Coordinates of C-alpha atoms and ligand atoms in Angstrom, one line a residue:
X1481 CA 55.7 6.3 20.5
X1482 CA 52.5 8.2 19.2
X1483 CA 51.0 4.7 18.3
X1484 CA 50.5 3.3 22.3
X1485 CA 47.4 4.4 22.6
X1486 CA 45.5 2.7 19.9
X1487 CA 47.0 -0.3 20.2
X1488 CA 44.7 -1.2 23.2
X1489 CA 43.0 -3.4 20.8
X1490 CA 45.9 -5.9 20.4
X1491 CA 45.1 -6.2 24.4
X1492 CA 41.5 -6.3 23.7
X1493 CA 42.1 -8.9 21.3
X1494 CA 43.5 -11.5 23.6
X1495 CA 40.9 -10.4 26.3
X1496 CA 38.6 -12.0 24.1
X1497 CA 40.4 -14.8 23.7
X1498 CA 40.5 -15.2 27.3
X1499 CA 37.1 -14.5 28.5
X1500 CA 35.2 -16.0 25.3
X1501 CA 33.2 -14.1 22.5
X1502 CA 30.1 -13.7 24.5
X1503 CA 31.8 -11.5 26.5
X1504 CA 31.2 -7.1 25.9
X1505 CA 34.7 -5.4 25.0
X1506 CA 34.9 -2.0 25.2
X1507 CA 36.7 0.7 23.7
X1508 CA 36.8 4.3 24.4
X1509 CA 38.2 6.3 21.7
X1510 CA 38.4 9.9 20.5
X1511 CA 36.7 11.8 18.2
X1512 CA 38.6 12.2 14.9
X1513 CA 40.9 9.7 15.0
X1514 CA 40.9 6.2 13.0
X1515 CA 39.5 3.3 14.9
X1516 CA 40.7 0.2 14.0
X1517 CA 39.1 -3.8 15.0
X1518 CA 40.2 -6.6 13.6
X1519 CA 37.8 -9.9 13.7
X1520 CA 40.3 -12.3 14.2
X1521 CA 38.9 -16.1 13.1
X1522 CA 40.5 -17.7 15.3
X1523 CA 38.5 -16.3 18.5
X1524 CA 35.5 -17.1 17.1
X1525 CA 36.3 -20.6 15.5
X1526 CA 36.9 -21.5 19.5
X1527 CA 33.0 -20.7 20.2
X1528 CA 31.9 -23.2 17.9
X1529 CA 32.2 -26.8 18.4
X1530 CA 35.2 -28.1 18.8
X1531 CA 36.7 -29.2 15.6
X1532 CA 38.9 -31.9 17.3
X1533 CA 36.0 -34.1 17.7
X1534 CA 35.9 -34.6 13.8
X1535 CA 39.2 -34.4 13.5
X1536 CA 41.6 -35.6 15.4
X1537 CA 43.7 -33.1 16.7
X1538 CA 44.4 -31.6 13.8
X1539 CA 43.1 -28.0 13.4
X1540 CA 40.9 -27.1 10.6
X1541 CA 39.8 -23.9 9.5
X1542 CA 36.1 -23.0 9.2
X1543 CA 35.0 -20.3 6.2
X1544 CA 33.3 -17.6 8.7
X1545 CA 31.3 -14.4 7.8
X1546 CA 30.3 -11.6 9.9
X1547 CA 27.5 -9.5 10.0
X1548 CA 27.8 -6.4 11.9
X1549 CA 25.1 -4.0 12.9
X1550 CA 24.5 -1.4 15.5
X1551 CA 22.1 -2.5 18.7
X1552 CA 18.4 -1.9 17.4
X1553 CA 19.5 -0.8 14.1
X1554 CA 20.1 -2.5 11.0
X1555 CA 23.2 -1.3 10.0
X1556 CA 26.4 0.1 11.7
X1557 CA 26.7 3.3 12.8
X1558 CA 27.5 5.8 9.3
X1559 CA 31.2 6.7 10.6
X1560 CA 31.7 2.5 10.8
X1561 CA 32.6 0.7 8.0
X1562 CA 33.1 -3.9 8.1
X1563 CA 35.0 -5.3 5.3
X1564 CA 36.1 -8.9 4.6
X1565 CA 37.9 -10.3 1.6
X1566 CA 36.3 -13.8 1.7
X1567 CA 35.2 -16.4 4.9
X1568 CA 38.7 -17.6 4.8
X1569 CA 40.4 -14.3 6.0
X1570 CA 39.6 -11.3 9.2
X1571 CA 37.3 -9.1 8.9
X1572 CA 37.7 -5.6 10.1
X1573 CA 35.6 -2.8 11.6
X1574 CA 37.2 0.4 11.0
X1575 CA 36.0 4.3 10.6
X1576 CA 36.5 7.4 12.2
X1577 CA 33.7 8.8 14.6
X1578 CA 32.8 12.8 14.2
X1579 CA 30.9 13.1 17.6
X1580 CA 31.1 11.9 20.7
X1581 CA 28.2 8.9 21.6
X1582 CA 27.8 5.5 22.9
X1583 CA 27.7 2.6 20.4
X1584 CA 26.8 -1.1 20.9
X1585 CA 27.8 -2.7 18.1
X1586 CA 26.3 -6.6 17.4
X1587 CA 28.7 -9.0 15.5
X1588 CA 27.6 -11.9 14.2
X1589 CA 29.8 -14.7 12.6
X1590 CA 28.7 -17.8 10.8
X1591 CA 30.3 -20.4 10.4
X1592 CA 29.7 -21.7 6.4
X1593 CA 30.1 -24.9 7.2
X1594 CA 27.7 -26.0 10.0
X1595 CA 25.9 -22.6 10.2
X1596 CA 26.8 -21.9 13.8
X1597 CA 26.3 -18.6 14.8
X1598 CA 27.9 -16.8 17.5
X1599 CA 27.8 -13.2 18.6
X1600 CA 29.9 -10.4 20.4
X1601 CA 29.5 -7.3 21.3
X1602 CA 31.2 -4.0 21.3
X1603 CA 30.9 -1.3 23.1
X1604 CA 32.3 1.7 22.0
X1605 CA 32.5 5.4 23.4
X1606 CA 33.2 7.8 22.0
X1607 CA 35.1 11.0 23.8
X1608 CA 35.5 14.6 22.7
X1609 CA 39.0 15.5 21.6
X1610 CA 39.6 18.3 19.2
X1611 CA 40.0 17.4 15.6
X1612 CA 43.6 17.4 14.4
X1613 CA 44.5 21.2 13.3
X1614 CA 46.4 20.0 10.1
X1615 CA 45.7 16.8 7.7
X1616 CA 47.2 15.7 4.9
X1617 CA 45.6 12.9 2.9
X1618 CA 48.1 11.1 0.6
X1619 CA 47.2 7.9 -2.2
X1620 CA 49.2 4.5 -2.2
X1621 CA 48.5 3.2 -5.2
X1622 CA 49.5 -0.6 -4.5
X1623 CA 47.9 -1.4 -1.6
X1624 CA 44.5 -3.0 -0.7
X1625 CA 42.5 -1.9 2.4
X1626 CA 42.4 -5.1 3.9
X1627 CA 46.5 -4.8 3.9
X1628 CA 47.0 -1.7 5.6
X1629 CA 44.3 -2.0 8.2
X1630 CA 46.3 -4.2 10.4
X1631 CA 48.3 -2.3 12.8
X1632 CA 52.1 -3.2 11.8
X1633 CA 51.2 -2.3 8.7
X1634 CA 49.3 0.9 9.4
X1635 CA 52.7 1.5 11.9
X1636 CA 54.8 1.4 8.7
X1637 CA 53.2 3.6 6.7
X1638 CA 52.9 6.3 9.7
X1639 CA 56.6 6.1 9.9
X1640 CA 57.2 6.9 6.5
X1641 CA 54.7 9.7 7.1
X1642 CA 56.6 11.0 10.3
X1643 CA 59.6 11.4 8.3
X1644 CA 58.0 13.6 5.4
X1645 CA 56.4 15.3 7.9
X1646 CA 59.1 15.8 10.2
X1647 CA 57.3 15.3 13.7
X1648 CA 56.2 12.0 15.7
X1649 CA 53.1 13.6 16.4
X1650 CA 51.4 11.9 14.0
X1651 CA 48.0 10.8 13.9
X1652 CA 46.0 8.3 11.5
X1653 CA 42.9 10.1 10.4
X1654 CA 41.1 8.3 7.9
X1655 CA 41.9 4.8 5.7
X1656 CA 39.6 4.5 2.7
X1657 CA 39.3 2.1 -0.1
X1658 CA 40.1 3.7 -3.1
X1659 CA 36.7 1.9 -4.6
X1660 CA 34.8 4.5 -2.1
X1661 CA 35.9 7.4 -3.7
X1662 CA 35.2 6.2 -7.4
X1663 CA 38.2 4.2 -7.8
X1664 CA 38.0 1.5 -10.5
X1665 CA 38.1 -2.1 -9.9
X1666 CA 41.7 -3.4 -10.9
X1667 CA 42.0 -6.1 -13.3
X1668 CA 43.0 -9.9 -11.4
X1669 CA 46.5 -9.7 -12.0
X1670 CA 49.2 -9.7 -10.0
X1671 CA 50.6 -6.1 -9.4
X1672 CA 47.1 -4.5 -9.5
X1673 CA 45.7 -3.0 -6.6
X1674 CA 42.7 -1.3 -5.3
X1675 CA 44.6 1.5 -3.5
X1676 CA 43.9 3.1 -0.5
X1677 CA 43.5 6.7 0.7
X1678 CA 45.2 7.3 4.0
X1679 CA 44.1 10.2 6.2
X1680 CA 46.7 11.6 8.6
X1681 CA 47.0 14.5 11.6
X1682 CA 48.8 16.6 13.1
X1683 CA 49.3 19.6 15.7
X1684 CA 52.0 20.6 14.0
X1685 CA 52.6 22.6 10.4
X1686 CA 53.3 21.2 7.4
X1687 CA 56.5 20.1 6.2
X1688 CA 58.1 21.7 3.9
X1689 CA 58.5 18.7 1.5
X1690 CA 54.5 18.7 2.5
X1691 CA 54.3 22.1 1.2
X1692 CA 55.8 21.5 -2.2
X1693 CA 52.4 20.0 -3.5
X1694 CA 51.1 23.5 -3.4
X1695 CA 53.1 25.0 -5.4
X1696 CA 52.3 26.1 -9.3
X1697 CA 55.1 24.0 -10.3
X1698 CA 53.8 20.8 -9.5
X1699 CA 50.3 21.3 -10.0
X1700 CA 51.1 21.8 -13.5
X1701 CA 53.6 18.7 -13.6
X1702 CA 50.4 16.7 -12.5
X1703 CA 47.9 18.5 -14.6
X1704 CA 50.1 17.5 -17.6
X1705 CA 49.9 14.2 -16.5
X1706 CA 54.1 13.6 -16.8
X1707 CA 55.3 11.2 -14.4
X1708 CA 55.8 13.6 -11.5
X1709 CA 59.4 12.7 -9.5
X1710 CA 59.2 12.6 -6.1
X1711 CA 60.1 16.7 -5.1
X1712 CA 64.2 16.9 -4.1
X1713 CA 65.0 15.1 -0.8
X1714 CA 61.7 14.0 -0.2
X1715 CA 61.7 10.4 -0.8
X1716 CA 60.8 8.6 2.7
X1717 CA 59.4 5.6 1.1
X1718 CA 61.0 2.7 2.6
X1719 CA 59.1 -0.3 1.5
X1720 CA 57.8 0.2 -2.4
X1721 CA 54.5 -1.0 -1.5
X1722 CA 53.7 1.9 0.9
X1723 CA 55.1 4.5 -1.3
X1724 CA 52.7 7.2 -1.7
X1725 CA 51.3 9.0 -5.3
X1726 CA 52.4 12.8 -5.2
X1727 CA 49.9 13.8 -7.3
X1728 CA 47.1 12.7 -5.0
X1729 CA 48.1 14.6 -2.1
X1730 CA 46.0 16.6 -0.5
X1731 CA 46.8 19.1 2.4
X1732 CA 44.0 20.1 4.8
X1733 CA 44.0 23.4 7.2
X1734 CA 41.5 23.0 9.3
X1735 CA 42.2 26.3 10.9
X1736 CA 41.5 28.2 8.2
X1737 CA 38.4 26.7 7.2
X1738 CA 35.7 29.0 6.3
X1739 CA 33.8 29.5 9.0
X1740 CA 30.5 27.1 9.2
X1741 CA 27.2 28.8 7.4
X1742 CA 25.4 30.8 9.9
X1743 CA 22.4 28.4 11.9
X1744 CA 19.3 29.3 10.1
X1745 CA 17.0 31.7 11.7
X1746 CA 13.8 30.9 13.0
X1747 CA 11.1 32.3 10.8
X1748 CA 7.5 33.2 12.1
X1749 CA 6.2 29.9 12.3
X1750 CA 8.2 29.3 15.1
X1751 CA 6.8 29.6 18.6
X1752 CA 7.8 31.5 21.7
X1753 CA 8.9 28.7 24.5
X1754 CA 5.9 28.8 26.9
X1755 CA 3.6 30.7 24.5
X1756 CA -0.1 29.2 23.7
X1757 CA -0.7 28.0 20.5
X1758 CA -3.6 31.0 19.1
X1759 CA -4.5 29.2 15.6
X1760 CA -4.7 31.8 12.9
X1761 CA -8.6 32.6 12.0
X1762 CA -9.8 30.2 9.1
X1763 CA -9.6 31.9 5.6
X1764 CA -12.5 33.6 4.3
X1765 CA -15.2 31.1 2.6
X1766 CA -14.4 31.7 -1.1
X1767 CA -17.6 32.0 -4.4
X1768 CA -17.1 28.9 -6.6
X1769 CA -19.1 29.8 -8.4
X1770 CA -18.1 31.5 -11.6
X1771 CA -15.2 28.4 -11.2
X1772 CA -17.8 26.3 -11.3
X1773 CA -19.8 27.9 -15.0
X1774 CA -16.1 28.4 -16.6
X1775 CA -15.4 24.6 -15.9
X1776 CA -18.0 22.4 -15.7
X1777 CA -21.2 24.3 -17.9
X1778 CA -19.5 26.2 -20.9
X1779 CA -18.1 23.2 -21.7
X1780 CA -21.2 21.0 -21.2
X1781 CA -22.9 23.6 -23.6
X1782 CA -20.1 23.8 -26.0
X1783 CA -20.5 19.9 -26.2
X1784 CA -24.1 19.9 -26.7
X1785 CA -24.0 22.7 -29.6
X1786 CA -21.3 20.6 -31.6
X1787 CA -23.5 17.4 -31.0
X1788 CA -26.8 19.5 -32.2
X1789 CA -24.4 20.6 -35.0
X1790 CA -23.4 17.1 -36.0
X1791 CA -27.0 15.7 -36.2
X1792 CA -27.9 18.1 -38.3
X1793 CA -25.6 17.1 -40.7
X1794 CA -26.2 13.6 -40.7
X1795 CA -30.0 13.6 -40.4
X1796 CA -31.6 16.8 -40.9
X1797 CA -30.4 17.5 -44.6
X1798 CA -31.0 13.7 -46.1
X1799 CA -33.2 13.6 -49.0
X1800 CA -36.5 10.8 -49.4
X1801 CA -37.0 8.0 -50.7
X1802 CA -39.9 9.4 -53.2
X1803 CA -37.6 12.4 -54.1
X1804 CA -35.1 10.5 -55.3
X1805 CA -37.6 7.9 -57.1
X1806 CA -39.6 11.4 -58.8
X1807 CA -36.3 12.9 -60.1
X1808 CA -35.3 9.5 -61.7
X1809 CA -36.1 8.8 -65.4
X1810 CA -39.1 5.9 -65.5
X1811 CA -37.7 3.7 -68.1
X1812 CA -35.0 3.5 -65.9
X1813 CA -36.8 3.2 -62.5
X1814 CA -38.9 0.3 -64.8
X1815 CA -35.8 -1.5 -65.9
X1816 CA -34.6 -1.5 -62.3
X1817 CA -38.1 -3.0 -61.2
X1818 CA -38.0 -5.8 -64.1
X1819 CA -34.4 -6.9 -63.0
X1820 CA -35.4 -7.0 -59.3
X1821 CA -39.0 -8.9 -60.5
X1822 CA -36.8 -11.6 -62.2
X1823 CA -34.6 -12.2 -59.2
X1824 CA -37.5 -13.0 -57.1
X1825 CA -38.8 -15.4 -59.5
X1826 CA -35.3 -16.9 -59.7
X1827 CA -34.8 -16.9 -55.9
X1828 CA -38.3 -18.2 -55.1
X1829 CA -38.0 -20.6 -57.8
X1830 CA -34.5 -21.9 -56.2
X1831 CA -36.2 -22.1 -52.8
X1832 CA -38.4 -25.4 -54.0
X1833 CA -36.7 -27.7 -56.2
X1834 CA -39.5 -30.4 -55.7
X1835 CA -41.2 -28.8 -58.4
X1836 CA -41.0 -30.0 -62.2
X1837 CA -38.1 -28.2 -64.0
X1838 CA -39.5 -25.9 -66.7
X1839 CA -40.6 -27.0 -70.3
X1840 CA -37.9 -25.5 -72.2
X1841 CA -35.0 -27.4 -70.3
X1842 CA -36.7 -30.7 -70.8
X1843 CA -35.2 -32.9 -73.7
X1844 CA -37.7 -33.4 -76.1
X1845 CA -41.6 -32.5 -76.2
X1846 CA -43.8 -32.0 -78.8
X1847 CA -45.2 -28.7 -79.0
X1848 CA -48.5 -29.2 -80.0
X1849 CA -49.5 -32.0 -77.8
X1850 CA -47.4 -31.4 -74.7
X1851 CA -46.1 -35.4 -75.1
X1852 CA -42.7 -35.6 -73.2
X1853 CA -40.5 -38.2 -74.1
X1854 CA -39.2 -40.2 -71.2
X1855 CA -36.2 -37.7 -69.9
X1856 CA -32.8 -38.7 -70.4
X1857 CA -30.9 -39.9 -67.1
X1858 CA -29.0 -36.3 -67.2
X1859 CA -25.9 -36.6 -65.6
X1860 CA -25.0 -39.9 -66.6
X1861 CA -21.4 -40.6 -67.7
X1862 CA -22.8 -44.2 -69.5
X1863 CA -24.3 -41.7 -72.3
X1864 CA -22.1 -39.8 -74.1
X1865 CA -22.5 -36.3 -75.6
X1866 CA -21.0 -37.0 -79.3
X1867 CA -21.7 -41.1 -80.2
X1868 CA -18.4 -42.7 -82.1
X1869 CA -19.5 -43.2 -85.5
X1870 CA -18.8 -46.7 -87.3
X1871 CA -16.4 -45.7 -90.3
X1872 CA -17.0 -47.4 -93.0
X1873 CA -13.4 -46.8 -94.4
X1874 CA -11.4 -48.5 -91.7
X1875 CA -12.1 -51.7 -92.8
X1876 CA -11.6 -51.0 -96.5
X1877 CA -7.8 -50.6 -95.6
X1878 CA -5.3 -53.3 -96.8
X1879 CA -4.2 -55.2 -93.5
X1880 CA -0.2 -55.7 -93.4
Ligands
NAG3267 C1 36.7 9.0 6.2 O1 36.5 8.6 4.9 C2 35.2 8.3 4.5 C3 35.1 7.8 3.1 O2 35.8 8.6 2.2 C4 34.3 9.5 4.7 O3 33.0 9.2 4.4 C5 34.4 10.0 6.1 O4 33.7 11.2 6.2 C6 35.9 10.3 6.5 N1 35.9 10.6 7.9 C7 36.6 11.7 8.3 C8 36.6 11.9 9.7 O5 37.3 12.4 7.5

């Protein structure tokens, strides 16, 4: 079977077991092809202290998270991608290298509930192989990536695959979340998925049930959105969940690629291997002058002409005091005076109250001698303005 090889890791995974997390696993795999490693709980849970002394034989599960980076980096390697539902399930590295190099990856795990941490390592290498001549990437709508990443799983699917295809020389490629590629978050209900893209190779041409999504007629079934039927006799899908969605199928001929954009030419700034380094003569010193009149001065005497302009205006043209006062009638100009002479006096007047109120607002005086009578206690409510008269008739009336 095609799927021996990458199944090392089922090996590698009870190697950890036996020699304990701390210990390096390596992997050498090829270029192009999907890599695939599961963080199993389990091996990690057995690096932390053992559970059995709180409880009594019994085994307990510990919520665990991982954080994965690349040795002296802080992330994982762009090709590598971690995912993990929630601290109570695996977590998985998977992605597909493009070029053949050494990676150490660092995992961490943490324990959630006594913040242990524990670490292994990884170290992957990656060998050239040829990229797979023909690829087909094909949509299952109700699966989650988490789901297919285990190897049974991702065993089913390529059988399904081998059959449409009609070879066992079949190669996973690619798995991607469908959230990756702009897929929408499904509502929480049961029977809605993320979906996942799954990536596959081969050395050998399409099928031609493969072929049939190429042709006019079922581009234009998909385009009109009708529920496309799986074309005649090519229904492979043996378990409903890994069943694929035709319309999503894409078929990939690396052999006929275009051929990559020419490697840019080296322009004149490049130098000659072995040649000296001759810097270029300095640029000729440049006048700054006339820059320096059309920006700085004009402007400066522009400002200056406007502000001579504006005091002009407001200063230059205002007309006296004695103009105005000879062009102005002199009864006029008199009246003005007598009003302003008669404020004074009132204002001056206000200023000391200490002296005796003028004549006219006494009471009483006699004109010719000056003889006050004794002023009336003014603002006294005892005395009041109009006296109540006796009325003589009130007591004339017949009492009843
Ligand atoms: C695999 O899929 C991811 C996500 O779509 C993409 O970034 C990556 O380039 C793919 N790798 C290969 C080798 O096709």
């Amino acid at each position: 079977m095609a799927g021996c090889r990458s199944w090392v890791f089922f090996l590698t995974v009870c190697a950890v077991s036996l020699f304990g997390a701390n210990a390096e696993i390596k992997f050498t795999i090829p270029v192009g092809k999907l890599f695939t490693y599961e963080l199993m709980r389990e091996t990690f849970q057995n690096d932390f202290e053992p559970l059995s002394k709180l409880y009594a034989g019994r085994l307990y599960d510990d919520p665990i998270i991982f954080k994965c980076n690349r040795q002296n980096y802080p992330d994982l390697p762009e090709w590598l991608r971690f995912t993990q539902r929630q601290p109570y399930d695996n977590g998985f590295l998977y992605g597909t290298p493009k070029s053949e190099e050494k990676y150490i990856i660092e995992i961490y795990a943490v324990n959630k509930r006594s913040y242990e941490t524990t670490r292994q390592i990884l170290v992957i290498k990656v060998s050239g192989e040829k990229m797979l001549p023909y690829q087909a990437e094909f949509f299952i709508m109700l699966r989650e990536v988490e789901k297919v990443l285990p190897s049974p799983v991702q065993d089913e699917i390529k059988q399904d695959l081998q059959k449409l295809w009609d070879t066992e020389a079949l190669e996973v490629v690619n798995i991607t979340n469908a959230l990756d590629r702009g897929g929408r978050v499904p509502l929480p209900l049961a029977g809605h998925f993320e979906g996942v893209y799954v990536k596959v190779g081969s050395e050998q041409y399409f099928s031609d049930c493969l072929l049939k999504v190429l042709t006019a007629d079922h581009q234009r079934q998909c385009k009109a959105g009708a529920k496309v039927k799986v074309p005649g006799g090519c229904n492979f899908c043996s378990i409903p969940s890994n069943c694929i969605t035709w319309c999503k199928t894409e078929l990939f001929d690396l052999t006929k690629q275009e051929p990559a954009p020419p490697a840019p030419e080296m322009g004149s700034g490049i130098l000659e291997a072995g040649g000296d380094f001759d810097p270029s003569e300095s640029p000729p010193s440049r006048e700054y002058f006339l820059d320096y009149i059309v920006t700085v001065i004009v402007p400066l005497i522009l400002a200056i002409i406007l502000c001579l302009l504006l005091a002009c205006i407001m200063y230059g043209r205002r007309e006296g005091v004695a103009k105005r006062n000879a062009r102005t009638n002199q009864i006029q100009l008199y009246h003005h005076h007598t009003i302003l002479g008669n404020t004074d006096e009132l204002r001056s007047m206000a200023g000391n109250r200490g002296v005796p109120s003028p004549l006219s607002t006494l009471p009483m005086f006699n004109s010719r001698t000056g003889e006050r009578a004794p002023p009336l206690p003014s603002d006294s409510a005892s005395i009041p303005l109009i006296m109540a008269q006796h009325d003589p008739y009130s007591e004339t009336l017949p009492r009843k």
